[in-house]
Amino acid sequence: MKLDSEHLEILAAIVERGGLTEGAEALGKSQPSVSRSMALLEERIGLPLFEPGRRPLRPTELGASLARLGARIHAANKESSLLVQRFRQGLAGRLRVGGSPIFMDGVVASMIAEFQSRHADVQIDQSYGYSERLEAGLRNGGLDVAILPLHPGQVPPDLDFMPLLSGNNVIACRAGHPLTRTKAITLNDIAPYAWIAPPTNSPLYRDLQRALKSIGQEDFRINFSGGTLASIQSVLTGSDALTVLPYSVVFLSRRTIPLEALPLKIDHAERQMGILSVTDRQAPPAVRQLTGFLRAECQRLEERMHHDQQITRRRG
């Protein structure tokens, strides 16, 4: 026997409110329509739902049991409506986010943590990759968005890119490194120190080569390479080695890891960290929430870094 779930919801309201009129008011229905629904339900089950002649209405044992089921159905419907509403608003759902490792670990991860503290019902599945792999993931539907550094001229015609943060690089070292006490750093000052290189297939590796060439050090010694950001930071803080990192990564790392950026101007690619997505593809609504949040956070970070650099210049 299949019962109309709406009839059970109406029954639950009547029992909870203690009468047909009260139940109808709670549901926003007319009393005659509620009476007809109860008559149809009683006809369907062949048994009375209320004890006859009792005022206020008192449900039979079966009526009370069905009312409890109706209350559960009403709660489930209400929860379902709320879930749909939250999903449409971008406050719930699952996002598949890919990104370049150094930026994701050094900048974006802390922002995602803050985002999820405000939007706990948004699940984020993160993966790593560089531009070629990330673009393929977007095109084949494996990713909703990708976060990576790009030059405006590198954006493929079928993808959209929203810049978030400048991609300026710096030479990084541990706090207290001998070079941090050198007023005007020269090539001879840098020459004795070994370098930490990011993975050879990463854009940052090419940035390292470019940066060192720009300061005249084309012949350099690498003593550690290919590690994650965490391992690069560990080797940096435990040695006198140098490396090239985005300034934003060094700036945020200083909250927990004693790193410094040397005041040495180097050449770097004109890239920006940003969000890459497929043009004209309808993304999950939560993408809108995440991109808006990241844009605001990156703007604040840009302002903080600019302020920090101004203070550093005045001290210098």
Short mmCIF file of C-alpha atoms in Angstrom, two decimals, residues 97 107-112 115 145 147 162 164-165 273 275 288-300:
data_model
loop_
_atom_site.label_atom_id
_atom_site.label_comp_id
_atom_site.label_asym_id
_atom_site.label_seq_id
_atom_site.Cartn_x
_atom_site.Cartn_y
_atom_site.Cartn_z
CA VAL A 97 40.48 22.37 -7.61
CA VAL A 107 49.56 30.73 -0.53
CA VAL A 108 46.25 29.13 -1.42
CA ALA A 109 46.05 26.37 1.22
CA SER A 110 45.73 28.81 4.14
CA MET A 111 43.07 30.75 2.23
CA ILE A 112 41.11 27.57 1.56
CA PHE A 115 37.13 29.68 3.31
CA VAL A 145 38.95 25.42 -11.63
CA ILE A 147 44.92 27.98 -9.72
CA MET A 162 41.11 35.76 -13.62
CA LEU A 164 44.53 37.27 -8.38
CA LEU A 165 48.07 38.04 -7.26
CA MET A 273 48.64 33.83 -9.96
CA ILE A 275 42.06 31.16 -11.57
CA ARG A 288 31.49 31.71 -7.46
CA GLN A 289 31.86 31.76 -3.68
CA LEU A 290 35.42 30.44 -3.78
CA THR A 291 36.65 32.78 -6.52
CA GLY A 292 35.10 35.80 -4.81
CA PHE A 293 36.70 34.83 -1.51
CA LEU A 294 40.14 34.23 -3.06
CA ARG A 295 39.99 37.53 -4.94
CA ALA A 296 39.30 39.45 -1.72
CA GLU A 297 41.98 37.56 0.23
CA CYS A 298 44.59 38.09 -2.47
CA GLN A 299 43.80 41.80 -2.62
CA ARG A 300 44.38 42.06 1.12
#
